[in-house]
């Protein structure tokens, strides 16, 4: 197996995360009141460019060879955002409605220290939400998670 930092998917995932974060921040800025028409036009142009770049990177990730566990985590992260919209569902309904997925995500994050599910990080933005799903060093993946309990 190759090292994660040598992997095309790892590099593409980092680029994807940066572009997605920029697009997300831009969308938030565009919703603010008081933006003049010229600035809004410029932001829409930037957003269009970002969305096209994101689509290109997602296509490259889709077709790149996966060789490491981190590669597969990157594929899962991009799929959560672009294929199933699961990150938004977890944010809306809460992790207790997704006990098996939460357990799986926690176990995977535990096995690749430092990997961040960017899709989840953006959607689970309230304090503590991200850690509630993927855990931390003090929350093992084997911890029982009740079905539908809050």
Short mmCIF file of C-alpha atoms in Angstrom, two decimals:
data_model
loop_
_atom_site.label_atom_id
_atom_site.label_comp_id
_atom_site.label_asym_id
_atom_site.label_seq_id
_atom_site.Cartn_x
_atom_site.Cartn_y
_atom_site.Cartn_z
CA UNK A 1 0.00 0.00 0.00
CA UNK A 2 1.11 3.53 -0.65
CA UNK A 3 1.34 6.19 2.02
CA UNK A 4 -1.68 8.45 2.25
CA UNK A 5 0.32 11.58 1.46
CA UNK A 6 1.48 9.95 -1.83
CA UNK A 7 -2.08 9.14 -2.85
CA UNK A 8 -3.83 11.10 -5.59
CA UNK A 9 -7.11 10.81 -3.68
CA UNK A 10 -5.55 12.27 -0.53
CA UNK A 11 -4.34 15.36 -2.40
CA UNK A 12 -7.62 15.69 -4.28
CA UNK A 13 -9.57 15.36 -1.03
CA UNK A 14 -7.59 18.21 0.51
CA UNK A 15 -8.29 20.37 -2.55
CA UNK A 16 -11.97 19.39 -2.47
CA UNK A 17 -12.25 20.30 1.23
CA UNK A 18 -10.68 23.74 0.62
CA UNK A 19 -13.00 24.45 -2.32
CA UNK A 20 -16.09 23.26 -0.44
CA UNK A 21 -15.17 25.38 2.57
CA UNK A 22 -14.67 28.45 0.37
CA UNK A 23 -18.01 27.85 -1.36
CA UNK A 24 -19.77 27.35 1.97
CA UNK A 25 -18.30 30.55 3.42
CA UNK A 26 -19.18 32.46 0.26
CA UNK A 27 -22.79 31.21 0.44
CA UNK A 28 -23.03 32.45 4.03
CA UNK A 29 -21.61 35.85 3.04
CA UNK A 30 -24.06 36.14 0.14
CA UNK A 31 -26.99 35.70 2.53
CA UNK A 32 -25.99 38.75 4.57
CA UNK A 33 -28.02 41.91 4.14
CA UNK A 34 -26.55 45.06 2.69
CA UNK A 35 -24.45 43.62 -0.09
CA UNK A 36 -24.52 45.91 -3.11
CA UNK A 37 -25.38 44.61 -6.59
CA UNK A 38 -21.81 44.80 -7.93
CA UNK A 39 -20.41 42.84 -5.00
CA UNK A 40 -23.20 40.28 -5.30
CA UNK A 41 -22.47 39.83 -9.01
CA UNK A 42 -18.80 39.25 -8.24
CA UNK A 43 -19.69 36.74 -5.53
CA UNK A 44 -22.05 34.86 -7.86
CA UNK A 45 -19.28 34.65 -10.46
CA UNK A 46 -16.89 33.31 -7.81
CA UNK A 47 -19.50 30.83 -6.61
CA UNK A 48 -20.08 29.58 -10.16
CA UNK A 49 -16.34 29.08 -10.61
CA UNK A 50 -16.07 27.26 -7.27
CA UNK A 51 -18.97 24.94 -8.09
CA UNK A 52 -17.42 24.06 -11.45
CA UNK A 53 -14.05 23.40 -9.80
CA UNK A 54 -15.72 21.26 -7.13
CA UNK A 55 -17.48 19.21 -9.81
CA UNK A 56 -14.19 18.68 -11.63
CA UNK A 57 -12.40 17.57 -8.45
CA UNK A 58 -15.27 15.24 -7.48
CA UNK A 59 -15.05 13.59 -10.92
CA UNK A 60 -11.29 13.16 -10.48
CA UNK A 61 -11.79 11.66 -7.01
CA UNK A 62 -14.45 9.31 -8.38
CA UNK A 63 -12.00 7.97 -10.97
CA UNK A 64 -8.77 7.96 -8.93
CA UNK A 65 -7.41 4.66 -7.63
CA UNK A 66 -7.94 4.08 -3.91
CA UNK A 67 -5.14 2.23 -2.14
CA UNK A 68 -5.19 3.31 1.51
CA UNK A 69 -7.76 3.42 4.26
CA UNK A 70 -7.49 7.22 4.12
CA UNK A 71 -8.37 7.07 0.41
CA UNK A 72 -11.54 5.17 1.21
CA UNK A 73 -12.38 7.63 3.99
CA UNK A 74 -11.91 10.48 1.51
CA UNK A 75 -14.25 8.71 -0.93
CA UNK A 76 -16.80 8.30 1.85
CA UNK A 77 -16.49 11.97 2.84
CA UNK A 78 -17.10 13.15 -0.73
CA UNK A 79 -19.97 10.67 -1.16
CA UNK A 80 -21.60 11.95 2.05
CA UNK A 81 -21.69 15.40 0.48
CA UNK A 82 -22.37 14.65 -3.18
CA UNK A 83 -24.23 11.36 -3.41
CA UNK A 84 -26.39 10.79 -0.35
CA UNK A 85 -26.66 14.11 1.55
CA UNK A 86 -26.25 12.12 4.76
CA UNK A 87 -24.27 14.84 6.53
CA UNK A 88 -27.26 17.20 6.29
CA UNK A 89 -29.61 14.50 7.56
CA UNK A 90 -27.38 13.76 10.55
CA UNK A 91 -27.21 17.49 11.32
CA UNK A 92 -30.99 17.87 11.07
CA UNK A 93 -32.18 14.70 12.83
CA UNK A 94 -29.21 14.12 15.13
CA UNK A 95 -26.77 11.24 15.39
CA UNK A 96 -29.08 9.21 17.62
CA UNK A 97 -31.29 8.60 14.57
CA UNK A 98 -28.26 7.10 12.77
CA UNK A 99 -26.71 4.78 15.37
CA UNK A 100 -25.01 2.38 12.95
CA UNK A 101 -23.65 5.11 10.67
CA UNK A 102 -22.43 7.07 13.71
CA UNK A 103 -20.70 3.97 15.06
CA UNK A 104 -19.12 3.28 11.66
CA UNK A 105 -17.91 6.87 11.20
CA UNK A 106 -16.49 6.90 14.72
CA UNK A 107 -14.65 3.61 14.17
CA UNK A 108 -13.21 4.77 10.86
CA UNK A 109 -12.11 8.14 12.23
CA UNK A 110 -10.46 6.32 15.14
CA UNK A 111 -8.40 4.20 12.76
CA UNK A 112 -6.97 7.14 10.79
CA UNK A 113 -5.91 9.75 13.35
CA UNK A 114 -6.08 13.26 12.01
CA UNK A 115 -8.55 12.46 9.21
CA UNK A 116 -11.43 14.90 9.17
CA UNK A 117 -14.78 14.31 7.53
CA UNK A 118 -15.04 17.76 5.98
CA UNK A 119 -18.65 17.20 4.90
CA UNK A 120 -19.64 16.42 8.47
CA UNK A 121 -17.52 19.23 9.93
CA UNK A 122 -19.39 21.82 7.82
CA UNK A 123 -22.86 20.42 8.48
CA UNK A 124 -22.31 19.65 12.16
CA UNK A 125 -21.21 23.16 13.03
CA UNK A 126 -22.86 23.62 16.44
CA UNK A 127 -20.44 23.20 19.34
CA UNK A 128 -19.87 19.53 20.07
CA UNK A 129 -21.93 18.14 17.19
CA UNK A 130 -18.97 16.88 15.17
CA UNK A 131 -17.40 15.15 18.18
CA UNK A 132 -20.77 13.63 19.03
CA UNK A 133 -20.69 11.81 15.70
CA UNK A 134 -17.03 10.95 15.13
CA UNK A 135 -15.96 10.97 18.76
CA UNK A 136 -12.55 11.79 20.10
CA UNK A 137 -9.78 9.97 21.90
CA UNK A 138 -12.10 9.46 24.89
CA UNK A 139 -15.05 8.09 22.89
CA UNK A 140 -14.27 4.61 21.60
CA UNK A 141 -16.11 3.27 18.55
CA UNK A 142 -17.33 0.30 20.56
CA UNK A 143 -19.41 2.52 22.83
CA UNK A 144 -23.04 1.41 22.56
CA UNK A 145 -25.23 3.94 20.83
CA UNK A 146 -28.94 3.69 21.59
CA UNK A 147 -31.36 3.43 18.70
CA UNK A 148 -33.47 6.60 18.45
CA UNK A 149 -32.65 7.70 22.01
CA UNK A 150 -31.68 11.30 22.71
#
